[in-house]
Tab-separated table of C-alpha atoms in Angstrom:
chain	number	residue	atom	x	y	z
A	484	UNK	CA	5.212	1.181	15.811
A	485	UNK	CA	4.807	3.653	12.888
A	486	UNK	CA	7.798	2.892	11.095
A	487	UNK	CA	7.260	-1.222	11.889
A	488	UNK	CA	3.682	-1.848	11.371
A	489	UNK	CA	3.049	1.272	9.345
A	490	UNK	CA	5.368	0.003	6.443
A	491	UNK	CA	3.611	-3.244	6.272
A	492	UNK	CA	1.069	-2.348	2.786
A	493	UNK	CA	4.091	-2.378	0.186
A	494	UNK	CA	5.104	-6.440	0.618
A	495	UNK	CA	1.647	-7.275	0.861
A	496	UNK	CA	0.237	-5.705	-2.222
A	497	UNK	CA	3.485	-6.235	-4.279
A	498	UNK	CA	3.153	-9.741	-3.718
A	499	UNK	CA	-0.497	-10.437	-3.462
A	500	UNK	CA	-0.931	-8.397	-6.852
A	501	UNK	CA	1.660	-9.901	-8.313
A	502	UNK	CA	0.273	-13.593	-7.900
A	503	UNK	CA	-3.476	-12.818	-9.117
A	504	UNK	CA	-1.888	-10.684	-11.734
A	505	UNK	CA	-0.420	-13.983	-13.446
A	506	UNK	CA	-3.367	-15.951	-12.871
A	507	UNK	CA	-5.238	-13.399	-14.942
A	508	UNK	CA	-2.618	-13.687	-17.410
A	509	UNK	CA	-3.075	-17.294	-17.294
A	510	UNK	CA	-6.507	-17.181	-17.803
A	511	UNK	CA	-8.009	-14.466	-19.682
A	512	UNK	CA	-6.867	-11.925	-22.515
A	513	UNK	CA	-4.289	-9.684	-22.245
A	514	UNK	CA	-7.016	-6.851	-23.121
A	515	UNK	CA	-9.084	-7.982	-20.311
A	516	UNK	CA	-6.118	-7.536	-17.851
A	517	UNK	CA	-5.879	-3.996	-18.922
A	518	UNK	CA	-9.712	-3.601	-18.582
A	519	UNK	CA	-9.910	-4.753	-15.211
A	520	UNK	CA	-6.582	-3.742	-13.945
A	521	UNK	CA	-7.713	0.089	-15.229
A	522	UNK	CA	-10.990	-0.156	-13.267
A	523	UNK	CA	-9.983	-1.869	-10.578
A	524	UNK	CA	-6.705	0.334	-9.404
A	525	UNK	CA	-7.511	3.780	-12.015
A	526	UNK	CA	-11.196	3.982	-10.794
A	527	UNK	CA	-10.878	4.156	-6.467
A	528	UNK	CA	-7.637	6.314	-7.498
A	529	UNK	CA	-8.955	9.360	-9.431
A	530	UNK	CA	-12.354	8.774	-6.755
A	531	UNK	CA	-10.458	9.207	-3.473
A	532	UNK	CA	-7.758	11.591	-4.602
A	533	UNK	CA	-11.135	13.900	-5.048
A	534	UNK	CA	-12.391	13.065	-1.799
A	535	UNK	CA	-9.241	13.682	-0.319
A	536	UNK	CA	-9.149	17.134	-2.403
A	537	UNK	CA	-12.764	18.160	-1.335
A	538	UNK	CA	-12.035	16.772	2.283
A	539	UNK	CA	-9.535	19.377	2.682
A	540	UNK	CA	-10.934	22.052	1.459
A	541	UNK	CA	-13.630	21.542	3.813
A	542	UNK	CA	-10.725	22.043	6.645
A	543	UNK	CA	-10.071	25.004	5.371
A	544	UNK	CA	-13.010	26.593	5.071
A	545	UNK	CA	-13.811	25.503	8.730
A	546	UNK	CA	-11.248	25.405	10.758
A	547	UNK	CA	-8.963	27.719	8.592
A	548	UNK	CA	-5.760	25.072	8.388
A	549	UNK	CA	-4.249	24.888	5.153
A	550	UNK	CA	-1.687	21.770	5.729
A	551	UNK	CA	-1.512	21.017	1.838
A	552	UNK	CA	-1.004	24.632	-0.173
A	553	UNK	CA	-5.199	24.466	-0.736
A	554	UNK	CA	-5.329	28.749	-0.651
A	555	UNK	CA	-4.987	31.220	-3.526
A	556	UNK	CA	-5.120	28.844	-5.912
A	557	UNK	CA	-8.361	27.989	-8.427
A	558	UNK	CA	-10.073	24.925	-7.664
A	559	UNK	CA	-9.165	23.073	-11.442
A	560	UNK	CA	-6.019	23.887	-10.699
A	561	UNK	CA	-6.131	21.944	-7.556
A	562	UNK	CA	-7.715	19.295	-9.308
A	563	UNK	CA	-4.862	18.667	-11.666
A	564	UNK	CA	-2.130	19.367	-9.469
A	565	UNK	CA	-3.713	17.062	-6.273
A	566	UNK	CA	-5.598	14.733	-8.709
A	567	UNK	CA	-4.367	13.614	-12.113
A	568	UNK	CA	-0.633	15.434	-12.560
A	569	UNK	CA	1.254	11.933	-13.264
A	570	UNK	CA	4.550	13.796	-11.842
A	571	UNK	CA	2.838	14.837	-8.755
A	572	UNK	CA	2.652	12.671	-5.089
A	573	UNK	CA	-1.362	12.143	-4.777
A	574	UNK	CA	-3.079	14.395	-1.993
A	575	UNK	CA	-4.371	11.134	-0.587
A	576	UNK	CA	-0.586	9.467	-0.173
A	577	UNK	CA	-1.419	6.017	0.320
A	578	UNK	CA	-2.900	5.957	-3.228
A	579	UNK	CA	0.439	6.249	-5.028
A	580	UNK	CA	0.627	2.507	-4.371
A	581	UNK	CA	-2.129	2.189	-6.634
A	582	UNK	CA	-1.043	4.243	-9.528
A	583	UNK	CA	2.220	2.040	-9.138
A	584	UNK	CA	0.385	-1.153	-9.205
A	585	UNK	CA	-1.360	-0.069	-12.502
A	586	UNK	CA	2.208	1.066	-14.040
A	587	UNK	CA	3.291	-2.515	-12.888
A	588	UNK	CA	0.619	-4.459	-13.577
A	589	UNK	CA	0.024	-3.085	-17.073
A	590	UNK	CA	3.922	-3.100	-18.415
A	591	UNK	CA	4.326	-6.373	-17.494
A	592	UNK	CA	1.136	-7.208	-19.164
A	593	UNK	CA	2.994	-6.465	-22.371
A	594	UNK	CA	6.044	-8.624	-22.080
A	595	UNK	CA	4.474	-11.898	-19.960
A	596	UNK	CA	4.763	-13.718	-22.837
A	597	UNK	CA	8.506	-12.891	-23.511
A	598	UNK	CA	9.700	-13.928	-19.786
A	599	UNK	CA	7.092	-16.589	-18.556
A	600	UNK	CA	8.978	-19.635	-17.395
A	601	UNK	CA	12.349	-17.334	-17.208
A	602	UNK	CA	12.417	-17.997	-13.552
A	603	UNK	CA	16.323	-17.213	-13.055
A	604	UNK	CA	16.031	-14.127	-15.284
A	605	UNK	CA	12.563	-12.538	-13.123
A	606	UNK	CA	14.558	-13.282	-10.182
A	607	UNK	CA	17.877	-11.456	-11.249
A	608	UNK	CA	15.682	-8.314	-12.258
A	609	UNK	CA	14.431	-8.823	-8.940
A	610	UNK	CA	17.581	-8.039	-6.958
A	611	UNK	CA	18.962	-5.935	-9.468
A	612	UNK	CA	15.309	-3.533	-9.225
A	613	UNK	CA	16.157	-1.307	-6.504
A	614	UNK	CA	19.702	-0.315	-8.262
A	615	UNK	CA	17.961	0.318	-11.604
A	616	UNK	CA	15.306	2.585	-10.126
A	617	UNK	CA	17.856	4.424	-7.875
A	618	UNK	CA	19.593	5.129	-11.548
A	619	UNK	CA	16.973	5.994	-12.989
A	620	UNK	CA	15.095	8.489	-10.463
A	621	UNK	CA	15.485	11.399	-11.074
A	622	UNK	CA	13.191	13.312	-8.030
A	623	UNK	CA	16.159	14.100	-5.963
A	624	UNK	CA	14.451	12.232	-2.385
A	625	UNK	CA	15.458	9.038	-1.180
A	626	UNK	CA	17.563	7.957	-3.591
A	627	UNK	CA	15.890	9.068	-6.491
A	628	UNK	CA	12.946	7.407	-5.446
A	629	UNK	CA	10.312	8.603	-7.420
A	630	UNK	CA	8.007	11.377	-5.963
A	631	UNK	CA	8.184	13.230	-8.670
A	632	UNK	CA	8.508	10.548	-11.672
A	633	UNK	CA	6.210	7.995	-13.425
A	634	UNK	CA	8.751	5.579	-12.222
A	635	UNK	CA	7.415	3.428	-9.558
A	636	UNK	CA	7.853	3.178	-6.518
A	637	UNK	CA	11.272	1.217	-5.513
A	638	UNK	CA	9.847	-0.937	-2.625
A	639	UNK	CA	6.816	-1.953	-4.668
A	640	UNK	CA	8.766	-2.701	-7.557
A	641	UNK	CA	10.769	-5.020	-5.515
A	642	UNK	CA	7.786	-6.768	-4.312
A	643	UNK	CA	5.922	-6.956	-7.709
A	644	UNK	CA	8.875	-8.562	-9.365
A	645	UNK	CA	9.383	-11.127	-6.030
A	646	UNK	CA	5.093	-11.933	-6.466
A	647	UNK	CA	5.514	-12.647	-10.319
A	648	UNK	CA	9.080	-14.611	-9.983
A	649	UNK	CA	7.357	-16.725	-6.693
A	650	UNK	CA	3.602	-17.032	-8.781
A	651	UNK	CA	3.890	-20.724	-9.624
A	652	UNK	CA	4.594	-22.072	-5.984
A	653	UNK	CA	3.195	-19.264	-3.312
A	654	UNK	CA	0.324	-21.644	-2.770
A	655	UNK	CA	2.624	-23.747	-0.712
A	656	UNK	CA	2.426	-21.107	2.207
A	657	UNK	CA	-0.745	-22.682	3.119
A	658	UNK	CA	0.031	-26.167	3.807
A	659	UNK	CA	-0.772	-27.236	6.872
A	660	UNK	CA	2.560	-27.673	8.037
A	661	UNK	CA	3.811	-24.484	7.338
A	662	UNK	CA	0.637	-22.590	9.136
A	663	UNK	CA	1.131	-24.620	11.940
A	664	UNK	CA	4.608	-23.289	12.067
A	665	UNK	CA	3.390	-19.530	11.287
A	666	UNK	CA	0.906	-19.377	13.816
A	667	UNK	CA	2.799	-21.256	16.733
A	668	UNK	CA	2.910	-18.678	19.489
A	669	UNK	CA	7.097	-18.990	19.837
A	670	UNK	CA	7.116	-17.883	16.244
A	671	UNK	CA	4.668	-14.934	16.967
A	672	UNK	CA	6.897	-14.206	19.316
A	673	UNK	CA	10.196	-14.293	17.522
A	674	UNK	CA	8.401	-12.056	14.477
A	675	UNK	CA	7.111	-9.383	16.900
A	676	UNK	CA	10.840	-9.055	18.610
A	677	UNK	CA	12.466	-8.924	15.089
A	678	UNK	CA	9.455	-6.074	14.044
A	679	UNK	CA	10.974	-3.954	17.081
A	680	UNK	CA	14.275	-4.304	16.067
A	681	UNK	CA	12.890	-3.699	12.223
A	682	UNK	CA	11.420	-0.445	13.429
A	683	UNK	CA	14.277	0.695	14.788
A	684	UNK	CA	16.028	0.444	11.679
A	685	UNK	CA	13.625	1.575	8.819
A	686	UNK	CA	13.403	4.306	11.182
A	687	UNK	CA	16.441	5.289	10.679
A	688	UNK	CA	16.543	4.620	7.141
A	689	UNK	CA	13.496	7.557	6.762
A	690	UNK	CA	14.331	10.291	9.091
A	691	UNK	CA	18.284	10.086	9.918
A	692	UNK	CA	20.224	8.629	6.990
A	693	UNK	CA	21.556	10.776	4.865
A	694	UNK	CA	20.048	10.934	1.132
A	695	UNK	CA	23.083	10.299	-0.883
A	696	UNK	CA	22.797	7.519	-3.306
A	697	UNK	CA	26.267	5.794	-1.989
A	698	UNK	CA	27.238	1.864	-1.389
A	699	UNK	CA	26.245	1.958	2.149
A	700	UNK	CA	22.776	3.492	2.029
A	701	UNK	CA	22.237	1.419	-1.284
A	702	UNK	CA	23.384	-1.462	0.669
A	703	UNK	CA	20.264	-0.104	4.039
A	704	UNK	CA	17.563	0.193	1.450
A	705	UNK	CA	18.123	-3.329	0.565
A	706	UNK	CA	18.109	-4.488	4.314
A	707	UNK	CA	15.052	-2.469	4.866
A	708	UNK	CA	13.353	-4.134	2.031
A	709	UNK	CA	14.098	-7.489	3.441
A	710	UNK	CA	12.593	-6.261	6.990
A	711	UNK	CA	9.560	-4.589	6.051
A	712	UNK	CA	8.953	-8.530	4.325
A	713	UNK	CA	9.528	-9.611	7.596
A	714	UNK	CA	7.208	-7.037	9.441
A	715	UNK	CA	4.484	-8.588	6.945
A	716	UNK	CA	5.029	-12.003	7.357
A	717	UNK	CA	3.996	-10.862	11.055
A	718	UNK	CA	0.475	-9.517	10.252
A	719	UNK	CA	0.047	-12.324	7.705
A	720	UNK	CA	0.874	-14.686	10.498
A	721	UNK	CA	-1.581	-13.079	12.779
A	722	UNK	CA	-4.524	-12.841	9.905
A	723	UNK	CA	-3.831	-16.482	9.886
A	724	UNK	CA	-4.538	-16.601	13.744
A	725	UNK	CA	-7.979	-15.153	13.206
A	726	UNK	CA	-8.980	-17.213	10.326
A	727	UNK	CA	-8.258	-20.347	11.750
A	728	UNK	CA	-9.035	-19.810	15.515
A	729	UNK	CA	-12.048	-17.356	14.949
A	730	UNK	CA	-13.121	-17.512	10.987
A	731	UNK	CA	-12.790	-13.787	11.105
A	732	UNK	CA	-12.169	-12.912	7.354
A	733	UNK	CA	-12.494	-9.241	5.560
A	734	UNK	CA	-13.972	-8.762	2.130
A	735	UNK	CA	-11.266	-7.214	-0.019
A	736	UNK	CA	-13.464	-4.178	-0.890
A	737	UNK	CA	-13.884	-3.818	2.781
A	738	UNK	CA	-10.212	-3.870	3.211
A	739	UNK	CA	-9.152	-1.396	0.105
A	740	UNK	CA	-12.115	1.256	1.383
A	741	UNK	CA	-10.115	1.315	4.555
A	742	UNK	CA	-7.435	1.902	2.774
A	743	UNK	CA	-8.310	4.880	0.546
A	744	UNK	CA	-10.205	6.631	3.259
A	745	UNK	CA	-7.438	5.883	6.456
A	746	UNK	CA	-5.302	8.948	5.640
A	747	UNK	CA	-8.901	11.471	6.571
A	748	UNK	CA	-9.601	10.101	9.374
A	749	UNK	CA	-6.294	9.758	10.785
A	750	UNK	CA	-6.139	13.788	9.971
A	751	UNK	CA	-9.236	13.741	12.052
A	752	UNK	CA	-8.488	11.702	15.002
A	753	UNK	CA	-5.255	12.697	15.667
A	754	UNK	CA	-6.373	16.151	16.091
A	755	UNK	CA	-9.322	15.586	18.317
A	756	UNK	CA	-7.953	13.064	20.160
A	757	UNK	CA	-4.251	14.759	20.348
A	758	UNK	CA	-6.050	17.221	22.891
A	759	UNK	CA	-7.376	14.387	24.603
A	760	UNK	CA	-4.786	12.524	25.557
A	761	UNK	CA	-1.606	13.730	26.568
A	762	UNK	CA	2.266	13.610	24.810
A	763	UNK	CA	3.891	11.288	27.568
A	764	UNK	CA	1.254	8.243	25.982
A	765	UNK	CA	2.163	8.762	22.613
A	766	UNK	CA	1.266	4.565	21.955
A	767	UNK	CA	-2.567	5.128	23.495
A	768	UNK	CA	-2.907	8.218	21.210
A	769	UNK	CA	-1.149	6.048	17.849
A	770	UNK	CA	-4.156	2.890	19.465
A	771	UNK	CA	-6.850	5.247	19.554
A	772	UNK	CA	-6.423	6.444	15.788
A	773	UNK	CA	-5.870	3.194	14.493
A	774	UNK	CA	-8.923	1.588	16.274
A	775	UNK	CA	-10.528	4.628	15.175
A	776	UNK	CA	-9.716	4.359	11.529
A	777	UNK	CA	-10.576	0.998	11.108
A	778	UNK	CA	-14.172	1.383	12.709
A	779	UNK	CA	-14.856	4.650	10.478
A	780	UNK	CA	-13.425	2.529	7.018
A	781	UNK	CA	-15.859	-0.345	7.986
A	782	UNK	CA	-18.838	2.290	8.361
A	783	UNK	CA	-17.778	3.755	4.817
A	784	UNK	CA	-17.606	0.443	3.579
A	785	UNK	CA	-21.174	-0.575	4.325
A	786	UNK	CA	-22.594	2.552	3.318
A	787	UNK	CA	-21.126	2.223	-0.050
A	788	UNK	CA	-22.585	-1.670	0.125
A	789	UNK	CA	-25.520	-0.451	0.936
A	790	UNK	CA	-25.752	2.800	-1.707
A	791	UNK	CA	-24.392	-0.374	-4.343
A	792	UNK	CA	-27.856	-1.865	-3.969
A	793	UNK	CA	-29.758	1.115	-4.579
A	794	UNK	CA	-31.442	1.220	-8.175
A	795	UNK	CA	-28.676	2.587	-10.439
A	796	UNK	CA	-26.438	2.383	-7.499
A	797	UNK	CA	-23.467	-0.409	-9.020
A	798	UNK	CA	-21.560	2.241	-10.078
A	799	UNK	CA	-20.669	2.715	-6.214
A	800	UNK	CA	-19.130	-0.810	-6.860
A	801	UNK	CA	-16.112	0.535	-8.078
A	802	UNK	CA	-15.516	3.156	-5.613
């Protein structure tokens, strides 16, 4: 379930940037892209990387656990290293897909002009994507793939370059023949067999396959890439369950705060409720923290709604 549903965020945001990004394009100024794109992505990144920073120094003074190389070391020095070093994984995690977006977003910013309407070309960068960044990492982990290096990530690459090669038709997911077909329960079904079987694989592409950049575990990351597409098309199908059976919908600050805060209160659940509940039921402990994390994210979220409509409070807007 970790490695299936867990690996769902890269195909989702590749893409679903991607396709606003060009609409953007299409509509406003190329300096107004950068504007928003900087706020939007730069803003919540430098914010919740400091969170994240304070957040665990708060563990350590408390409870005297030190799981990210916090002691000894001057807090501005933290602050750089955890925070703003370009060459350095963010102490929140999850937030490196953000920096990446903004790498993507803005450089292709630059050249739209050059390649819009090159359909066949944006598609043959595409594929060829995952090659070019294994060549060019140079961080010495999976493949080169870009802890330590502006480069960005491989899998949202991919993604990003699928979302702006697929921008003038992805509207056609939503016809009413094709969510029929999404949301019919022997497709549901079909999707969640293939996201066990996914699992199984992307799990051994991250903790058992060796890390040598040869043909055959070239030749895994691009199956994994094409699975973890699949393991989104799942949740997409089931968000499309909810909005049409139930008109449950999520406002996309809602779902981004949930996203930027997750990573804390998964440190937190897990060990509270790892004490709780016992090894042999592993899946009720992984339940618990997810339920968990959602219901905390939603409490941040309106308490930053509600701090927003304090006087002087819009800057919380961006947070």
């Amino acid at each position: 379930m970790r490695e299936g549903l867990g690996r769902v965020a890269s195909p989702a945001l590749g893409l679903v940037s991607a396709w606003f990004l060009i609409r953007t394009l299409e509509e406003k100024s190329r300096a107004y892209v950068f504007k928003s794109r900087t706020i939007t992505l730069m803003v919540p990144y430098i914010f919740w990387n400091v969170v994240a920073l304070l957040f665990f120094m708060g563990i350590f003074l408390v409870f005297q656990r030190d799981d990210v190389g916090l002691q000894g070391r001057p807090f501005f020095i933290l602050l750089w290293d955890k925070v703003f070093d370009p060459f350095t994984w963010p102490l929140n995690g999850p937030l490196h897909y953000y920096r990446d977006l903004l790498i993507l977003a803005l450089s292709y910013s630059l050249v739209h002009q050059y390649v819009k309407g090159k359909t066949i070309f944006l598609f043959m960068l595409t594929i060829m994507s995952p090659v070019l960044l294994v060549m060019l990492g140079k961080s010495g982990d999976w493949l080169g793939d870009n802890m330590h290096s502006l480069l960005p990530r491989v899998d949202l690459t991919f993604y990003f370059l699928l979302g702006i090669s697929t921008a003038n038709s992805f509207q056609n997911i939503f016809r009413r023949k094709i969510v029929d077909f999404l949301i019919h329960p022997i497709t549901l079904i079909c999707l969640l067999i293939a996201g066990i079987f996914c699992s199984h694989i992307m799990y051994y592409q991250t903790e058992i396959a060796s890390l040598e950049a040869n043909f055959a575990n070239v030749s895994l990351l691009y199956v994994t890439l094409i699975l973890r597409a699949l393991l989104s098309l799942f949740v997409f199908c089931l968000v499309l369950v909810l909005y049409k059976y139930f008109r449950l919908s999520m406002d996309r600050k809602a779902i981004a705060r949930i996203f930027c805060s997750h990573i804390m209160f998964a440190y937190l659940l897990y060990g509270a409720l790892n004490d709780i509940i016992s090894q042999d039921y592993r899946l009720f402990l992984l339940l618990g923290v997810f339920c968990g994390v959602i219901i905390l994210g939603v409490l941040v979220h309106l308490i930053f709604e509600f701090l927003t409509k304090l006087p002087g409070g819009k800057i919380f807007k961006y947070f």
